[in-house]
Coordinates of C-alpha atoms in Angstrom, one line a residue:
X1142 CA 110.6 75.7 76.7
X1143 CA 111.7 79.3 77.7
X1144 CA 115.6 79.8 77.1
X1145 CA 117.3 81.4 80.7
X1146 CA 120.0 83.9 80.1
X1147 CA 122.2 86.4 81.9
X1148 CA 122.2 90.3 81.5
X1149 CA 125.4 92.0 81.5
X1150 CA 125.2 95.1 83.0
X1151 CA 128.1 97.9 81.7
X1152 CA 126.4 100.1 84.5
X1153 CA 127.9 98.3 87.5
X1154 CA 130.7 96.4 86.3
X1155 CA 134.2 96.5 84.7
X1156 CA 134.1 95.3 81.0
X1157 CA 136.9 92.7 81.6
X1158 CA 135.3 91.2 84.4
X1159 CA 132.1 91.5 82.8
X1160 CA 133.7 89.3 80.2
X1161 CA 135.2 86.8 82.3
X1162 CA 131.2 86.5 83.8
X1163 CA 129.5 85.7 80.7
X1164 CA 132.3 82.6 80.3
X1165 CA 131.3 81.6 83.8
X1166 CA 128.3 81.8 83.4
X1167 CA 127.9 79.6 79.8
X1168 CA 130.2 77.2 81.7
X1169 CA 127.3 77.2 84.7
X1170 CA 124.4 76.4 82.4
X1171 CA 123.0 79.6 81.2
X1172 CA 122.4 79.3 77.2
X1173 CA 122.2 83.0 76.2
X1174 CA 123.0 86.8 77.3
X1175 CA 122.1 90.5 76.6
X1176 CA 123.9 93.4 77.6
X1177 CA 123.1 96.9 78.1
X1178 CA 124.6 100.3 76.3
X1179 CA 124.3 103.4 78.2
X1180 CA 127.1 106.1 78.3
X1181 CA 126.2 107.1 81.6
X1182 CA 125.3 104.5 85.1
X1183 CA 122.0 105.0 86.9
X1184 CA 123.8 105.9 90.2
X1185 CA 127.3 106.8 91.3
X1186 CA 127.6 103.8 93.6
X1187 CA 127.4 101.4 90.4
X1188 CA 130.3 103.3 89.2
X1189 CA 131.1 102.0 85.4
X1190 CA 129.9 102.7 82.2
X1191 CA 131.7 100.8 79.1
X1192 CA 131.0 100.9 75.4
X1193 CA 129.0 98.1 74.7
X1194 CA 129.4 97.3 71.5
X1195 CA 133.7 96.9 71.6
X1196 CA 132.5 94.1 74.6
X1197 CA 130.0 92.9 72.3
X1198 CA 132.5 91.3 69.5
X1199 CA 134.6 90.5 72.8
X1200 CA 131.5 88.6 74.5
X1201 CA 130.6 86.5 71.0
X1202 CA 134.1 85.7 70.0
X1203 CA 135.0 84.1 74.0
X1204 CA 131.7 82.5 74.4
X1205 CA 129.2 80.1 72.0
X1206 CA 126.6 82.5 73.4
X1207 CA 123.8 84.3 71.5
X1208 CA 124.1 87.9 72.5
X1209 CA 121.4 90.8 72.4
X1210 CA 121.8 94.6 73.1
X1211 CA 119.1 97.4 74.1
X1212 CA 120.2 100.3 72.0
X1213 CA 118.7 103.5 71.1
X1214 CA 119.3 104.7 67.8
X1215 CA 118.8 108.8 66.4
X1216 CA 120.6 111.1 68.8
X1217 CA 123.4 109.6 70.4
X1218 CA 124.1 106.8 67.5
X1219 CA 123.6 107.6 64.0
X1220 CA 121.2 104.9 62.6
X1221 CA 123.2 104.2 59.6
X1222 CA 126.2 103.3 62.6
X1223 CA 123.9 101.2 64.5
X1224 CA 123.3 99.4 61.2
X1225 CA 126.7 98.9 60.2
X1226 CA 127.3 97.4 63.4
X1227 CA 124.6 95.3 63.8
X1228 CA 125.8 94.3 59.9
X1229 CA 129.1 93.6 61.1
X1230 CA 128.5 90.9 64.3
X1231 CA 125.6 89.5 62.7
X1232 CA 128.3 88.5 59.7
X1233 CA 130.7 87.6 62.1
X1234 CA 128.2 85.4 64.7
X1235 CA 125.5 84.4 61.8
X1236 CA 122.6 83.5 63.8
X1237 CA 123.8 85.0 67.3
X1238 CA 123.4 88.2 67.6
X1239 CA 119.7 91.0 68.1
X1240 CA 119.3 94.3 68.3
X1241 CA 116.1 95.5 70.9
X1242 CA 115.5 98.6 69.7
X1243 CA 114.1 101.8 72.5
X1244 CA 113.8 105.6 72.2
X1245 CA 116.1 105.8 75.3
X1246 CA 116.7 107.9 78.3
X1247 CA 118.0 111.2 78.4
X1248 CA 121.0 110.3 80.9
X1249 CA 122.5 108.9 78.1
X1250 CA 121.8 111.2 74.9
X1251 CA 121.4 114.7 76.5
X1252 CA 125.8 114.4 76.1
X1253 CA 125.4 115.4 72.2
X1254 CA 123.6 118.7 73.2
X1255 CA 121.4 118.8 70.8
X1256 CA 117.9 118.2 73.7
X1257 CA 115.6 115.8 74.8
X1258 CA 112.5 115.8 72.6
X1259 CA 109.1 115.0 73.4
X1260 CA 107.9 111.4 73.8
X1261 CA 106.1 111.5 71.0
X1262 CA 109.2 113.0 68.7
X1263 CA 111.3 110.3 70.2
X1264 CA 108.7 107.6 69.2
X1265 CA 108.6 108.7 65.6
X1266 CA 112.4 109.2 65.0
X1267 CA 113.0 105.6 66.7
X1268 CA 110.3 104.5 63.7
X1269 CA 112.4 106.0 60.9
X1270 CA 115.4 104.9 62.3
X1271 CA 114.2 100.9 62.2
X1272 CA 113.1 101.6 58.5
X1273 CA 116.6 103.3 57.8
X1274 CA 118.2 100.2 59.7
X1275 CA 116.6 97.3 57.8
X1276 CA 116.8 98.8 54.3
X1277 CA 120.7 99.3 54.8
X1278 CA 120.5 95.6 56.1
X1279 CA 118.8 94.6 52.9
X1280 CA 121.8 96.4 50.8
X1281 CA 120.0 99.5 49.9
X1282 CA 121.0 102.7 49.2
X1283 CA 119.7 105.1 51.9
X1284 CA 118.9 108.7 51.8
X1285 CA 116.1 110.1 54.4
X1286 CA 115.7 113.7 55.3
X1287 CA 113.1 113.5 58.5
X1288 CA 113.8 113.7 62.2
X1289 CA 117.2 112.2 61.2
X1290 CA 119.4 112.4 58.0
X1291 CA 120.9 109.9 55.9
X1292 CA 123.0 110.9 52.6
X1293 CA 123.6 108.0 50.3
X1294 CA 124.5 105.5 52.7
X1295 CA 125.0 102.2 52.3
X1296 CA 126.7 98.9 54.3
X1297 CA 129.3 96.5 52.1
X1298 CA 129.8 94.0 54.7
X1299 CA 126.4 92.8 55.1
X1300 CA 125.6 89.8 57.2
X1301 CA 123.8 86.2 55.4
X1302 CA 120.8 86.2 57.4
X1303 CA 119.8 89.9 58.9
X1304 CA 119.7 89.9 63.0
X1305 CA 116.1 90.6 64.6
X1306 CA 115.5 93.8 65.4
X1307 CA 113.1 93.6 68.3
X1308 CA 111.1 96.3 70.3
X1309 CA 112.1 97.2 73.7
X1310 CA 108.7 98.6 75.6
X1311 CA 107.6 98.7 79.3
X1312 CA 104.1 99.7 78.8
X1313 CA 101.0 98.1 77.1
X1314 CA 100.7 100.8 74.5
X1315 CA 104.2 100.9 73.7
X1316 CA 103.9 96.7 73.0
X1317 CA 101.0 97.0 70.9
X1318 CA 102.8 100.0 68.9
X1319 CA 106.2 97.7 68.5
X1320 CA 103.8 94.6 67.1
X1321 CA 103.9 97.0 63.8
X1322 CA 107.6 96.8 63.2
X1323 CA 109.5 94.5 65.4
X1324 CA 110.9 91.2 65.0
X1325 CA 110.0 89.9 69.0
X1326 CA 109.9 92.2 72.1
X1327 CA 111.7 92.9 75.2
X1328 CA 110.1 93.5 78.5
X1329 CA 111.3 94.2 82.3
X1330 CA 109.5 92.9 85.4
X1331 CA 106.8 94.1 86.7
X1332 CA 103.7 92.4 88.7
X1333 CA 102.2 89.5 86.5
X1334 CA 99.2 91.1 85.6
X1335 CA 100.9 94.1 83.5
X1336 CA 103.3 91.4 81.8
X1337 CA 100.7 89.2 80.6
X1338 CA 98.9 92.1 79.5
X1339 CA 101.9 93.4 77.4
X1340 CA 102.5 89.8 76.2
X1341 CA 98.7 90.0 74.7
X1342 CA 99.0 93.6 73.2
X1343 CA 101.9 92.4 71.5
X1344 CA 100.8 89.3 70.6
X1345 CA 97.4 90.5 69.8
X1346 CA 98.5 92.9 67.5
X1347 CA 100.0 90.6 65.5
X1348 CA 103.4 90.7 67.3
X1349 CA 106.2 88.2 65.7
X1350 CA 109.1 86.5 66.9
X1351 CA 110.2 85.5 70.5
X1352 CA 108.8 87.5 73.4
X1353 CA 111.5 88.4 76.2
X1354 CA 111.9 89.3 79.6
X1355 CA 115.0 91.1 81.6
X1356 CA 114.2 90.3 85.3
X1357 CA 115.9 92.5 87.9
X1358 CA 117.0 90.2 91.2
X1359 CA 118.9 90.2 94.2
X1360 CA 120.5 87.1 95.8
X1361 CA 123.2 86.4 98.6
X1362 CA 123.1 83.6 101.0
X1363 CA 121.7 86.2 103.3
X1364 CA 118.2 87.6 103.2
X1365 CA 120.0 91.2 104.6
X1366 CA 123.1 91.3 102.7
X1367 CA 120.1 90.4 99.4
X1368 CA 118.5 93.9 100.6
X1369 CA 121.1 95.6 101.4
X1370 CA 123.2 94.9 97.8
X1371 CA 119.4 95.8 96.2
X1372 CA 119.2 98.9 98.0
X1373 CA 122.8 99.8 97.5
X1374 CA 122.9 99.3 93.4
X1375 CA 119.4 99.5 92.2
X1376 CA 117.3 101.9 94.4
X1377 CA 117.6 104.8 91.7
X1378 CA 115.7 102.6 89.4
X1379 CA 112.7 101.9 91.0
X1380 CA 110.8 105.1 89.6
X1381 CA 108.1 105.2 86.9
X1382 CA 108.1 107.1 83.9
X1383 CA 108.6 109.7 82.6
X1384 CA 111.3 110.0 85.5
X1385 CA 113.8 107.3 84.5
X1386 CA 113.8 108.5 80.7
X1387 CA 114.1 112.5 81.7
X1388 CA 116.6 112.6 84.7
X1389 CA 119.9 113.8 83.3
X1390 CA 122.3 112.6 85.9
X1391 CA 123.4 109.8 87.6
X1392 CA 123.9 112.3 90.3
X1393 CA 120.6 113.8 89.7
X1394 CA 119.3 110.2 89.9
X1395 CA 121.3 109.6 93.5
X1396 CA 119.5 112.9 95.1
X1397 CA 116.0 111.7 93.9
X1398 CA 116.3 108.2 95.2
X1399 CA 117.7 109.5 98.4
X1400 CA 115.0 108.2 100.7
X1401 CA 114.0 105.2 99.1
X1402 CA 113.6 102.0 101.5
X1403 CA 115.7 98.7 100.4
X1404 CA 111.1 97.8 100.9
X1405 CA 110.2 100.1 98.3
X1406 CA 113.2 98.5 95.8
X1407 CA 111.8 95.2 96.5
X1408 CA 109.2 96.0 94.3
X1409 CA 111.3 96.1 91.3
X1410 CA 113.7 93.9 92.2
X1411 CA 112.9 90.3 93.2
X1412 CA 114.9 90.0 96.4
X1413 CA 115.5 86.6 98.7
X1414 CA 118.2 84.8 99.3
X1415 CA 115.7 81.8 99.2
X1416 CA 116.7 80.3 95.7
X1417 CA 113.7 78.3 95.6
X1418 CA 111.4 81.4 95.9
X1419 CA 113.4 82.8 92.7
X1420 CA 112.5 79.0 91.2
X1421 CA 108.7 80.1 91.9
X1422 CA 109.0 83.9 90.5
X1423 CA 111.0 82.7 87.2
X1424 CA 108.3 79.8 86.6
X1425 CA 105.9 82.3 86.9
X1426 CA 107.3 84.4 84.5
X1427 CA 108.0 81.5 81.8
X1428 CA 104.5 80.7 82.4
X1429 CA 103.3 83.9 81.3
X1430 CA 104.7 83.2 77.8
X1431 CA 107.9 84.8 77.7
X1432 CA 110.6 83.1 75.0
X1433 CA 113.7 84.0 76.9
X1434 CA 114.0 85.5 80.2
X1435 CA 117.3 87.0 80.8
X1436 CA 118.6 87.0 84.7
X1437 CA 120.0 90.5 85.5
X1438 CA 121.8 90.0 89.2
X1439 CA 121.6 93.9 90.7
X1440 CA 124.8 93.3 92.3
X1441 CA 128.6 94.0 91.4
X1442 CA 129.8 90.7 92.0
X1443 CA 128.7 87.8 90.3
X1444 CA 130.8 84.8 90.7
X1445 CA 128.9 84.0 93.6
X1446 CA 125.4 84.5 91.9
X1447 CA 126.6 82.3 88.3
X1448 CA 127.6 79.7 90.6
X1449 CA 124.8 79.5 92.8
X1450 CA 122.2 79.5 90.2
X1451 CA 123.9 77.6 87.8
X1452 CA 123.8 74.8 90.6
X1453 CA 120.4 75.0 92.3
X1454 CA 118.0 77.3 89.4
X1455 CA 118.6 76.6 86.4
X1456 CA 118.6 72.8 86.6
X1457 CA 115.1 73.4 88.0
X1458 CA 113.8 75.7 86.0
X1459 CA 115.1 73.6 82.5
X1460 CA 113.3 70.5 83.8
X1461 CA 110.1 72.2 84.7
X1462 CA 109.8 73.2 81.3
X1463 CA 110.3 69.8 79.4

């Protein structure tokens, strides 16, 4: 039975009402969240961009929800940071907290100055990084001179059981590279036949732990005002890479989505304000072998959204499953 949770997404909204969402949203029926940690919002219109992991301890200590974050260690965080944080809210929330862990996007490291390296680069220092993370998580000692540096670090608040640290990947190759090291994986939509085949490199390869999905929707009671609030917050992110991991800017990010069609962001966002058609697309998804699946509404406000699908979606979707 796949477990449906809620994204919380620093990019658009305000931490505190962020905050109040994720209680909504465990008092509408969802059973677990994950939340996003950039510095820097994909577009000017979405407006916000808090430190995720002050929410974090915020989120876990107002809710009985399991939380994950997507977090890029090696430029703009330290490694032996990330650890100690991780550390801390997995002692603090035994059992309830993960770490997905991604090489990142420039908007949100190129503010240390120090340059965006290749892909490549990026890849290998993300490796090193994991390595540093779990041996301070196991208690050791750390020192590593590579494509970061550690000096004789180590965490004294150390958590009973060690959060997952899974791999964040959107392609095939990167899946079948995070089966090596990663505790589970975490995904974003895309058409069925490229999830299932990142499901099976990862699984293929030998891939552990749960298997998760972020999917990107649009809902309102109207099939326009589902477009329009698509178009408005999320048409900046409907680009492949390398753009979305390169592009410095939410500004930069604004001019280059400039003529996209609310159309062309229906393609990455599942848009109707039919909530049995996002039913059909979530079964579909669940079906494709996914452990969690993690609901991230595209627009700003989400009373209306929680309430909805806590009503008439989630009901349907847990009883499909048993």
């Amino acid at each position: 039975m796949s477990v449906y949770g809620i994204h919380a997404s620093h990019e658009q909204v305000h931490p505190s009402v962020l905050l109040e969402a994720m209680e909504r949203a465990e008092q509408a029926g969802f059973t677990a969240a994950m939340s996003s940690d950039h510095f820097s919002p994909w577009s000017a219109r979405q407006g916000q961009s808090a430190f995720a992991w002050s929410w974090l301890g915020a989120a876990l200590q107002a809710t009985g929800l399991p939380f994950g974050v997507v977090n890029a260690p090696g430029q703009r965080y330290h490694p032996a940071i990330i650890a100690q944080a991780i550390g801390t809210l997995g002692a603090m929330y035994p059992g309830r907290f993960w770490a997905a862990l991604g090489s990142g996007e420039a908007s949100n490291e190129h503010i240390t100055g120090g340059g965006w390296p290749r892909k490549d680069v990026r890849m290998a220092r993300l490796l090193e990084c994991v390595e540093i993370i779990r041996a301070l998580l196991a208690g050791e000692e750390v020192s590593h001179d590579g494509l970061v540096t550690v000096d004789r670090a180590r965490l004294w608040t150390l958590p009973e059981t060690v959060p997952k640290l899974v791999g964040a990947a959107v392609s095939v190759d990167t899946a079948r590279w995070c089966a090596g090291w990663a505790d589970g994986l975490i995904t974003v939509n895309a058409p069925p036949e490229t999830l299932a085949r990142i499901v099976d490199a990862y699984r293929g390869d030998g891939g552990r732990g749960p298997v998760n999905l972020q999917v990107h929707l649009s809902w309102a009671p109207d099939e326009d005002e589902a477009f329009h609030l698509a178009h408005d917050q999320w048409r900046s992110n409907v680009f492949a890479p390398p753009v979305p991991w390169d592009l410095e800017t939410a500004e930069q990010f604004d001019e280059v989505s400039r003529h996209v069609t609310p159309q062309q962001v229906a393609r990455a966002v599942n848009v109707s304000a039919d909530l049995g058609r996002h039913v059909a697309w979530l079964h579909e998804y669940a079906e494709l072998g996914f452990d969690g699946v993690y609901l991230h509404h595209v627009g700003q406000e989400l009373d209306r959204f929680i309430d909805a699908f806590g009503a008439k979606v989630l009901p349907q979707l847990t009883e499909g499953s048993r």
